[in-house]
Short mmCIF file of C-alpha atoms in Angstrom, two decimals:
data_model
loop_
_atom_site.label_atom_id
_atom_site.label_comp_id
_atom_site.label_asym_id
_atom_site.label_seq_id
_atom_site.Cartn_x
_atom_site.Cartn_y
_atom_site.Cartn_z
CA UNK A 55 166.66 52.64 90.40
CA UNK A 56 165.26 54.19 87.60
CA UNK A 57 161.55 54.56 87.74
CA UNK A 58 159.26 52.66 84.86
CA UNK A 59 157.41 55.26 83.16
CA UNK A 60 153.24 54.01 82.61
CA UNK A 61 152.93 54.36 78.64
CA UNK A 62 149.94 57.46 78.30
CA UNK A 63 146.85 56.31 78.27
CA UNK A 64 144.39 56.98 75.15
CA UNK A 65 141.80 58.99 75.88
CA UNK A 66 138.17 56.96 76.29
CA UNK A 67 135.40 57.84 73.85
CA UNK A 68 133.70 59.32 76.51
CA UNK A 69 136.55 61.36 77.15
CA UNK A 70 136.76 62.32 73.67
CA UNK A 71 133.14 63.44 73.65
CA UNK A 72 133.46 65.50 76.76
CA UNK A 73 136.53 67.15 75.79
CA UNK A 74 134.93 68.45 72.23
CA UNK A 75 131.73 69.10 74.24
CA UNK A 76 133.91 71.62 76.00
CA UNK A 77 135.58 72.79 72.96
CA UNK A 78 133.03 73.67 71.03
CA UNK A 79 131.15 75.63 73.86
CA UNK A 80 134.12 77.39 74.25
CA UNK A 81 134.32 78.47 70.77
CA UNK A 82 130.83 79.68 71.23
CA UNK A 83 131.50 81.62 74.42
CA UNK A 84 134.37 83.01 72.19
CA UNK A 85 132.10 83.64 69.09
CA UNK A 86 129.54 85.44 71.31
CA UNK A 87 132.39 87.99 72.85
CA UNK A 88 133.87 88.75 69.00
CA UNK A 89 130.25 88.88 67.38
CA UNK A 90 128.54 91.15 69.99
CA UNK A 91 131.34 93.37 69.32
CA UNK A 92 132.20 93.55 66.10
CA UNK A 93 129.00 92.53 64.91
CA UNK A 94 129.32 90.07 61.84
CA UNK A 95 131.22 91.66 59.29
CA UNK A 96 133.89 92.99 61.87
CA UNK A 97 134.35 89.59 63.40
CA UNK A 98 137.18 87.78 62.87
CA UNK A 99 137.62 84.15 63.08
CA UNK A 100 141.65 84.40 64.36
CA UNK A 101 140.39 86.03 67.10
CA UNK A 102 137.46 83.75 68.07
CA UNK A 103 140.16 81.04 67.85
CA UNK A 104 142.63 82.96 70.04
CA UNK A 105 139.56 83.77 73.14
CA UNK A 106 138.81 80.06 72.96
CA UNK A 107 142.34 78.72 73.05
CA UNK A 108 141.39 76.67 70.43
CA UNK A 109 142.59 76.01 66.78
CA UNK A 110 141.17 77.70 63.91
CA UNK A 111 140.74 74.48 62.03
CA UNK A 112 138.24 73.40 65.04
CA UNK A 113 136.04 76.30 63.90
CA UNK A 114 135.54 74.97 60.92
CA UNK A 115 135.31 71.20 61.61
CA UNK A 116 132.93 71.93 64.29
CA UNK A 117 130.82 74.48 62.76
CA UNK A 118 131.83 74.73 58.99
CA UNK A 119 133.24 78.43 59.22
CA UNK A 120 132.20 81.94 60.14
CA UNK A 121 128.64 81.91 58.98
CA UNK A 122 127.93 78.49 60.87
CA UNK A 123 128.99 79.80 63.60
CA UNK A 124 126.94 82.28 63.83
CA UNK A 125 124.01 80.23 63.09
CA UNK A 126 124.42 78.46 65.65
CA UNK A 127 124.38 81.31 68.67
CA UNK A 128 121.58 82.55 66.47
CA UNK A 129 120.08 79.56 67.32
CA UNK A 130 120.97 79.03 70.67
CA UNK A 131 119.60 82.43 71.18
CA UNK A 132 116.26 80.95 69.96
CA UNK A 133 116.94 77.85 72.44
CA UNK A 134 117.35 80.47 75.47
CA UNK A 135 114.53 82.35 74.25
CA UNK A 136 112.01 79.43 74.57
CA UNK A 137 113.02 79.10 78.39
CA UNK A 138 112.63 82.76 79.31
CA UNK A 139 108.93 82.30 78.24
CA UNK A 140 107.55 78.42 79.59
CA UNK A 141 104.18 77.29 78.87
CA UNK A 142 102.34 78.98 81.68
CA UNK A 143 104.39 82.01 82.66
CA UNK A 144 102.62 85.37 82.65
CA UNK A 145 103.53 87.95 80.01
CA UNK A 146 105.21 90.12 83.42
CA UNK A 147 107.18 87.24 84.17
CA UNK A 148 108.65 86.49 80.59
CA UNK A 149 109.58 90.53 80.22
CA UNK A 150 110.94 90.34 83.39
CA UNK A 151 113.40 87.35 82.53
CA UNK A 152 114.50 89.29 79.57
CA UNK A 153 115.09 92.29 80.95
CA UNK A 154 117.48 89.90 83.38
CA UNK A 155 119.30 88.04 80.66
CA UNK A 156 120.00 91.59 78.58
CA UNK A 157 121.64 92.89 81.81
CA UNK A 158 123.68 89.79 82.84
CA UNK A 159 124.68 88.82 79.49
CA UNK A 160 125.06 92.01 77.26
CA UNK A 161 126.94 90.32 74.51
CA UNK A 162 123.51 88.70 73.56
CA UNK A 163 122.18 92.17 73.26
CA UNK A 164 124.54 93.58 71.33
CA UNK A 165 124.54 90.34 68.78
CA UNK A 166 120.89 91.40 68.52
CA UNK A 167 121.48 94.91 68.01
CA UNK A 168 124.21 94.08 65.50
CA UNK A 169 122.19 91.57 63.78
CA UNK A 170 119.20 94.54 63.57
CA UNK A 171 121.48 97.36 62.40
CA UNK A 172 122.74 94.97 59.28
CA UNK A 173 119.49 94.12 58.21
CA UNK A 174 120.47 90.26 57.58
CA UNK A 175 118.14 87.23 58.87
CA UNK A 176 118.19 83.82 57.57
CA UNK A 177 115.13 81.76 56.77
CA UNK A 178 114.15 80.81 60.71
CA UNK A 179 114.10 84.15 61.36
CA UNK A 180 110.99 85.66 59.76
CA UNK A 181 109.31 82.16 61.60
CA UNK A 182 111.30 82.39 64.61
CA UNK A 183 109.87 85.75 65.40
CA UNK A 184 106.38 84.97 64.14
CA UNK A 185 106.32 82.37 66.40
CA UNK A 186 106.76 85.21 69.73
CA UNK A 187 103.55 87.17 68.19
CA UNK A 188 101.53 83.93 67.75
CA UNK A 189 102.72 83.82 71.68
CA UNK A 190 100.68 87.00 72.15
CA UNK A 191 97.42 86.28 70.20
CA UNK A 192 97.39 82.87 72.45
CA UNK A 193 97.70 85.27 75.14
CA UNK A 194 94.66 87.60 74.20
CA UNK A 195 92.71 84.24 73.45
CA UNK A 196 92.90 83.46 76.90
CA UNK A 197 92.02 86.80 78.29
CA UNK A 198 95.45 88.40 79.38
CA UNK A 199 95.57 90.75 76.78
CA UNK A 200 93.30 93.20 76.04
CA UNK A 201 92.18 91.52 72.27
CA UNK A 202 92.22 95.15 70.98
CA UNK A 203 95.39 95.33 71.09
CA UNK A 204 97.94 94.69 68.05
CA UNK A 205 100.17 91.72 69.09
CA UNK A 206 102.69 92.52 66.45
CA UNK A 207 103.22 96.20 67.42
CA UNK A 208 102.61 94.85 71.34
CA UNK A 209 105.61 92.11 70.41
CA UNK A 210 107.83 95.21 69.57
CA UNK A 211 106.80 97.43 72.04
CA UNK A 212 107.83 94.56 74.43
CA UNK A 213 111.15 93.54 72.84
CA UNK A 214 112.00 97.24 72.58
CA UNK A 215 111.23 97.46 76.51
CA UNK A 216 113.55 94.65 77.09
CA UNK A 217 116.26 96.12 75.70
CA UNK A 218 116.25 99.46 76.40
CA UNK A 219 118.06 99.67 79.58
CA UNK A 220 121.39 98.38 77.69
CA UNK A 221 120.44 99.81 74.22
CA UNK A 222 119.67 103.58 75.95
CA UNK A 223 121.77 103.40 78.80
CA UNK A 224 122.56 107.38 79.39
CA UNK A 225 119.20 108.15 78.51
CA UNK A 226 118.12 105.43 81.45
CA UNK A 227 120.20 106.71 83.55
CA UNK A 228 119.12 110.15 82.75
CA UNK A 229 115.41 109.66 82.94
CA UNK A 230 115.87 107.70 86.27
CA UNK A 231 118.87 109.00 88.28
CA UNK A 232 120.01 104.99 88.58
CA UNK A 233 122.92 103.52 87.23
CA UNK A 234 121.04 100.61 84.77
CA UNK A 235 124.03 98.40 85.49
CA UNK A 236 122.61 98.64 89.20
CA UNK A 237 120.30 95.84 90.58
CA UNK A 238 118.41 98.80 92.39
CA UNK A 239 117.50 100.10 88.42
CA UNK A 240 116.66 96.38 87.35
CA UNK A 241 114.45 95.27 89.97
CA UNK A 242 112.82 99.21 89.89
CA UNK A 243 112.56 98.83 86.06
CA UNK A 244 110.92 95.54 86.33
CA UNK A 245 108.49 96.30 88.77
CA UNK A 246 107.23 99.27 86.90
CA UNK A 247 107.15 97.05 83.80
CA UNK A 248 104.69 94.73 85.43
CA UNK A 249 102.55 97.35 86.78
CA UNK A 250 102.45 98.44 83.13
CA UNK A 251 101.81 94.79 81.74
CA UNK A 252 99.44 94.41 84.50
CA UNK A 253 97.23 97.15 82.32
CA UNK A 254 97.53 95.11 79.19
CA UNK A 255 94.52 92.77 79.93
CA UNK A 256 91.84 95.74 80.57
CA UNK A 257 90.27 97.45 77.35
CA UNK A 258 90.78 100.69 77.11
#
């Protein structure tokens, strides 16, 4: 007795809408890998297809080619940014969750670094980043920062603290004796940053 075969079933619209959901964050996942190292120029969209499993035609119906693609981690990078810092959190804790993210997810350091070394920034940048120092002047408005301080040159001293585990890693581990890929280095490092931050709200 031969057995009747069930003709495949369509996919649902819901279905449909998952399964590009899934797509497309793949491609992202991919895009971060191949941009963090390569950087923008050096990134190639056949291999951004290949990580993904995905077709390179996807890349552009989904995102409209190289450069959209890298707006959008650019601004998913913005997205993540807002949620390190809620409305509320202390300036210790926000550091702190940075410091976090550069050491569990380096790629999104090295896009940074990458996107710093080239010199390149589209029009939400300049705002984007205007936006974190505004952050800071709310800050000294409500007493945590000392208001002689510069929040511009305060926004860069932070960013640069942030970063500088992954960014000077040999010199980190050099200066400390710890490993910066350790947790025993990122929980030190953080605890001596908010001992430091802790400073920021007492004149000189």
């Amino acid at each position: 007795m031969v057995e009747e075969r069930k003709p495949r079933r369509s996919p649902a619209g819901g279905e449909r809408v998952r399964d590009a959901e899934r797509t497309r964050e793949r491609i992202l996942e991919a895009a971060l890998v191949e941009f963090g190292e390569h950087g923008f120029a050096g990134a190639r969209i056949g291999a951004i297809a290949r990580r993904a499993g995905a077709n390179q035609q996807l890349i552009s119906y989904y995102f409209d080619g190289k450069a959209g693609l890298y707006r959008a981690l650019i601004e998913r990078w913005r997205e993540m940014s807002a949620e390190l810092n809620p409305p509320g959190a202390p300036i210790g804790d926000v550091v702190a969750a940075f410091v976090r993210v550069g050491a569990e997810q380096r790629h999104w350091v090295r896009l940074l670094i990458w996107q710093a070394l080239s010199g390149e920034r589209d029009e939400g940048d300049r705002e984007f980043r205007q936006a974190m120092v505004g952050d800071l002047r709310r800050r000294q408005r409500e007493g945590e920062i000392d208001p002689g301080l510069d929040p511009g040159f305060l926004q860069l001293a932070l960013f640069g603290a942030a970063l500088a585990p992954m960014v000077l890693a040999q010199f980190a581990e050099d200066f400390t004796g710890l490993s910066p890929e350790s947790p025993e280095f990122r929980e030190a490092y953080i605890e001596q940053l908010r001992r430091l931050l802790a400073h920021l709200g007492k004149p000189a």
